[in-house]
mmCIF file with all atom_site columns, C-alpha atoms in Angstrom:
data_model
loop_
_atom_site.group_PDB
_atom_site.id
_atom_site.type_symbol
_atom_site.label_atom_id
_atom_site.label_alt_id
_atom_site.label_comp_id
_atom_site.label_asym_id
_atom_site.label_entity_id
_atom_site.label_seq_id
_atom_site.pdbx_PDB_ins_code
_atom_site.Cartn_x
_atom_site.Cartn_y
_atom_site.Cartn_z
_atom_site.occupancy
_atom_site.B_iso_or_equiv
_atom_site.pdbx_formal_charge
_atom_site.auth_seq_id
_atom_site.auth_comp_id
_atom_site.auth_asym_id
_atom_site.auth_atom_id
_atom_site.pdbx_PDB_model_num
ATOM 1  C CA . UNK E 1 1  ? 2.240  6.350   13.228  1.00 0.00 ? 1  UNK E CA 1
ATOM 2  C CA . UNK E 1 2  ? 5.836  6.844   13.744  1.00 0.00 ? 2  UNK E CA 1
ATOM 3  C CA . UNK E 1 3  ? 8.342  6.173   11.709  1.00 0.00 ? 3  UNK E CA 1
ATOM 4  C CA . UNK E 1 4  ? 9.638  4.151   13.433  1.00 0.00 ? 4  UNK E CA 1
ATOM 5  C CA . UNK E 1 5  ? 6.477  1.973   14.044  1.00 0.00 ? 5  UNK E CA 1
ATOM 6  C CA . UNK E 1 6  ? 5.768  2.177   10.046  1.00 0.00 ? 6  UNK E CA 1
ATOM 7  C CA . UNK E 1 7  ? 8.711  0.300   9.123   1.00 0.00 ? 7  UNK E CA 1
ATOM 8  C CA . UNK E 1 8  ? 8.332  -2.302  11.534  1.00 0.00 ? 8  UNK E CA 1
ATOM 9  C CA . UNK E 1 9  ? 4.746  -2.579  10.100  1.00 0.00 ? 9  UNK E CA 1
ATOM 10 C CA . UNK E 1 10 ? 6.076  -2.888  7.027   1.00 0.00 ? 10 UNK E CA 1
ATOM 11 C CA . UNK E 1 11 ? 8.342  -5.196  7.979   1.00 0.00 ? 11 UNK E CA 1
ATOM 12 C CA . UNK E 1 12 ? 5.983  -7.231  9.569   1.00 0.00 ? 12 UNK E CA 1
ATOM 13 C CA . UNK E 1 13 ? 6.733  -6.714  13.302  1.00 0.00 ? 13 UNK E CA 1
ATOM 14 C CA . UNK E 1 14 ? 4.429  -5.655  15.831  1.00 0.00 ? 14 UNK E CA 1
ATOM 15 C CA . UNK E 1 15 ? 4.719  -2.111  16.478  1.00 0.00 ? 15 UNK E CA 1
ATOM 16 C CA . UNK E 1 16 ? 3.501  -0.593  19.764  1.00 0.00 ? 16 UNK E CA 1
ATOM 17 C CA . UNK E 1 17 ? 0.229  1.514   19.401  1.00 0.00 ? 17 UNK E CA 1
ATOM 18 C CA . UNK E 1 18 ? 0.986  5.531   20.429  1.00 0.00 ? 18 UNK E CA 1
ATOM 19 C CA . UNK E 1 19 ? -1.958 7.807   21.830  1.00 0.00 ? 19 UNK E CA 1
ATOM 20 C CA . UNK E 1 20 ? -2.323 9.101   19.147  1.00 0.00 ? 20 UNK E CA 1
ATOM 21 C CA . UNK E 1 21 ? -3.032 6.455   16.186  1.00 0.00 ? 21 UNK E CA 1
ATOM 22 C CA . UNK E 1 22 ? -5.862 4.930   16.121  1.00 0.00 ? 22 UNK E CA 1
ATOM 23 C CA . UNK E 1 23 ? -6.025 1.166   16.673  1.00 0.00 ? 23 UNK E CA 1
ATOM 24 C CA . UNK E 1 24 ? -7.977 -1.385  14.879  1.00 0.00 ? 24 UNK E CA 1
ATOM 25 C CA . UNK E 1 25 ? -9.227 1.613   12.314  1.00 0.00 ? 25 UNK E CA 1
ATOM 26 C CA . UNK E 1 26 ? -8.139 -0.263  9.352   1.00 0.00 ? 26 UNK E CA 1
ATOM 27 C CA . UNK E 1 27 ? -6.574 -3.710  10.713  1.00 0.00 ? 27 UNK E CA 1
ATOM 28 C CA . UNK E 1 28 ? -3.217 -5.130  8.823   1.00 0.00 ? 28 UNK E CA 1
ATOM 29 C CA . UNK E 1 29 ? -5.716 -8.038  7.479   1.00 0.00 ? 29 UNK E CA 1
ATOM 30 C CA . UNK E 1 30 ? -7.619 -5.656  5.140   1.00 0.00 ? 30 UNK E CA 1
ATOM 31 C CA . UNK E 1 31 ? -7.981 -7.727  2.035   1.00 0.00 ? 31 UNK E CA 1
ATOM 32 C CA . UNK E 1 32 ? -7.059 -5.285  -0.837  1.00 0.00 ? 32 UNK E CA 1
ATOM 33 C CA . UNK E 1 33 ? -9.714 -5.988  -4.151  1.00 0.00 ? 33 UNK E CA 1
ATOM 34 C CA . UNK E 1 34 ? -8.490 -7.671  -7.510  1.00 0.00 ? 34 UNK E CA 1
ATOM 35 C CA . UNK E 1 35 ? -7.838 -3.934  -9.293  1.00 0.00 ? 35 UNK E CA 1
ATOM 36 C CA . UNK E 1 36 ? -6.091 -2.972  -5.941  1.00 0.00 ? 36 UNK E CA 1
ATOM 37 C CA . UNK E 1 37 ? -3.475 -5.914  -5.845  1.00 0.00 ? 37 UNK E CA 1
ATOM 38 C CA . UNK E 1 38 ? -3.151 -5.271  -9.543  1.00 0.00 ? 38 UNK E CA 1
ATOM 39 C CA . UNK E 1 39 ? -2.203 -1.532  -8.709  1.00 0.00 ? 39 UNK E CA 1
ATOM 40 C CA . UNK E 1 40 ? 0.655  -3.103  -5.850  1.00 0.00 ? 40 UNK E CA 1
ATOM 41 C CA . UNK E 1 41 ? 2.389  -5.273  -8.434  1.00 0.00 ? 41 UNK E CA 1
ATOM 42 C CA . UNK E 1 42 ? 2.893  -2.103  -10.673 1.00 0.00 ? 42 UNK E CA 1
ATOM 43 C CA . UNK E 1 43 ? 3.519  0.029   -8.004  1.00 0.00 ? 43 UNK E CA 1
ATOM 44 C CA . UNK E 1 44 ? 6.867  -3.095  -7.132  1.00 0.00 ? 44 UNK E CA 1
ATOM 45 C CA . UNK E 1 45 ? 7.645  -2.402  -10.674 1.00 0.00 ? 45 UNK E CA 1
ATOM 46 C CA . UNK E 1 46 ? 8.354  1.254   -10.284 1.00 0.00 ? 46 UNK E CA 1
ATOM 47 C CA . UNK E 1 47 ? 5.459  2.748   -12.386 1.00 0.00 ? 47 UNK E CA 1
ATOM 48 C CA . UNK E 1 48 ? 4.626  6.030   -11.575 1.00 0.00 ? 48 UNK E CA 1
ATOM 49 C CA . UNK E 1 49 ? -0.008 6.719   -11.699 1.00 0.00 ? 49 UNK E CA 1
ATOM 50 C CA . UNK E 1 50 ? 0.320  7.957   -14.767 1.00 0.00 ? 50 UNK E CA 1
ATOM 51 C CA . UNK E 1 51 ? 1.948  4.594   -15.869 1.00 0.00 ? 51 UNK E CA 1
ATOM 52 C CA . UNK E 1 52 ? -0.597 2.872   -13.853 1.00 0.00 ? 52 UNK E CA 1
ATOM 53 C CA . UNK E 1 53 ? -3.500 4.573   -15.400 1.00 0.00 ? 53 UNK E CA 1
ATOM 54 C CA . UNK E 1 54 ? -1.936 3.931   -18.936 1.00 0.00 ? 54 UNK E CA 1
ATOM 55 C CA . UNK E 1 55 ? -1.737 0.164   -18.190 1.00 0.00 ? 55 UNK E CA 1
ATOM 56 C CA . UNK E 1 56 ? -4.446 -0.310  -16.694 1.00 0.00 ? 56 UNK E CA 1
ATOM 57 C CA . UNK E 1 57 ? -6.692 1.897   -18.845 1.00 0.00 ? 57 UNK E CA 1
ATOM 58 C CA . UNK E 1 58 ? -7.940 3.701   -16.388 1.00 0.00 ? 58 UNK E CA 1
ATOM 59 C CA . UNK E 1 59 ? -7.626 7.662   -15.451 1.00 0.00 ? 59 UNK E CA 1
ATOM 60 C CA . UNK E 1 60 ? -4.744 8.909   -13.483 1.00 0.00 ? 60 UNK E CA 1
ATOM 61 C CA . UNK E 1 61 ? -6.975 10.336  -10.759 1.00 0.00 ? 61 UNK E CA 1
ATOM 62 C CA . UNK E 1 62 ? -8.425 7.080   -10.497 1.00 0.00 ? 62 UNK E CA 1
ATOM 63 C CA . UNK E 1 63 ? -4.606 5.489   -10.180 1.00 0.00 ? 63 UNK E CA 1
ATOM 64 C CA . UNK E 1 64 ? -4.534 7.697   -7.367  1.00 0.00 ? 64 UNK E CA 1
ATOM 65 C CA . UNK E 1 65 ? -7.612 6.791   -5.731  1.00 0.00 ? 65 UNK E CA 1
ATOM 66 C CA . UNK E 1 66 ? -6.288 3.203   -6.009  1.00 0.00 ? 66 UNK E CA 1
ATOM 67 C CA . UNK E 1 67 ? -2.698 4.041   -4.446  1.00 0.00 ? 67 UNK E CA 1
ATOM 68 C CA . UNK E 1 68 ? -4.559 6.209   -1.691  1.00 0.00 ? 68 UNK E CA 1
ATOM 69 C CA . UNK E 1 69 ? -6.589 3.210   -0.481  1.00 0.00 ? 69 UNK E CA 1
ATOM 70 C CA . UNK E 1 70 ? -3.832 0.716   -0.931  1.00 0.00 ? 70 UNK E CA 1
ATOM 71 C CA . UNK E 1 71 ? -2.261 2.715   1.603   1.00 0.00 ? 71 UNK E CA 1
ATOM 72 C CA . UNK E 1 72 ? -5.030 3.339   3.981   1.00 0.00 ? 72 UNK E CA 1
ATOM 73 C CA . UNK E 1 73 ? -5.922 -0.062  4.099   1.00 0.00 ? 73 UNK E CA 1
ATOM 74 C CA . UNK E 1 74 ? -2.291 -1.243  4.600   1.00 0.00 ? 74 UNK E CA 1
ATOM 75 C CA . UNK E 1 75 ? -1.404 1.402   6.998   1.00 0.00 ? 75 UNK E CA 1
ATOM 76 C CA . UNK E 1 76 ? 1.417  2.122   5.084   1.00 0.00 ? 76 UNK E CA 1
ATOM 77 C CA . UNK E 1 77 ? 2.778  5.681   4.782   1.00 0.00 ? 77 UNK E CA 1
ATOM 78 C CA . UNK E 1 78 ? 4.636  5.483   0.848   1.00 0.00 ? 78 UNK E CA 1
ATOM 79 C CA . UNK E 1 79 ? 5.097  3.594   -1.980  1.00 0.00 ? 79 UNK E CA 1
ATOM 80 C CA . UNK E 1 80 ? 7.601  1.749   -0.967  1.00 0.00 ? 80 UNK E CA 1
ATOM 81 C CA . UNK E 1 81 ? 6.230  0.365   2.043   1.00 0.00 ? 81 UNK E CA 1
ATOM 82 C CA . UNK E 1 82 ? 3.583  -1.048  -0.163  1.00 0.00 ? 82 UNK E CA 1
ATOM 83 C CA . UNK E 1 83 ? 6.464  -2.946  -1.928  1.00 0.00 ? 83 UNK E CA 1
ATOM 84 C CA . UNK E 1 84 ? 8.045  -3.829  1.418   1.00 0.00 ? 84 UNK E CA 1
ATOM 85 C CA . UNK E 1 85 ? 4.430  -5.375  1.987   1.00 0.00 ? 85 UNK E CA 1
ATOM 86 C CA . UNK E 1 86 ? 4.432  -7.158  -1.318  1.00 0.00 ? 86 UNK E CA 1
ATOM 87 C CA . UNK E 1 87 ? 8.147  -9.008  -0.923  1.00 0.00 ? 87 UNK E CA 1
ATOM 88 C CA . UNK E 1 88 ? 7.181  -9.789  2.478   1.00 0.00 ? 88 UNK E CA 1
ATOM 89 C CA . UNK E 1 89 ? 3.836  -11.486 1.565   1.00 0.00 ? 89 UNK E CA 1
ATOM 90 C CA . UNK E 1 90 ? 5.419  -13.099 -1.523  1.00 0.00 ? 90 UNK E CA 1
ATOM 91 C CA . UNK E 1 91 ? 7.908  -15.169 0.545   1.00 0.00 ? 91 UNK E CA 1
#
């Protein structure tokens, strides 16, 4: 995905499908599980994994997995697109 095309996916926008992503691998829809939405809200607050894992009592590789498929599911490229994501769906 471009850059281009990632922030107007994280901005909600429909951005035009290039030959080389593939489309409908993970649709924008994908519901993210409670522990994953948990791992969004502290990723909006700025908390590193290792902040994550600490809150959430949990090991940092593990915070990682979390961020990893937050990502993957959202088709989102960084950590702040995830909190893009989150203001957007929060309005």
């Amino acid at each position: 995905m471009s850059q281009k095309d990632a922030i107007a996916y994280a901005l909600g926008e429909k951005a035009t499908p290039t030959a080389t992503e593939p489309t409908g691998a993970h649709p924008p829809q994908a519901g993210l599980t409670k522990r994953e939405q948990e791992v969004a809200d502290l990723i909006a607050r700025g908390q590193s994994n290792k902040e994550i894992a600490n809150t959430l009592v949990i090991s940092q590789r593990t915070a990682e997995t979390h961020v990893e498929n937050i990502l993957m599911k959202l088709g989102l490229r960084s950590r702040t697109q995830v909190v893009t994501w989150l203001t957007r769906r929060h309005r």
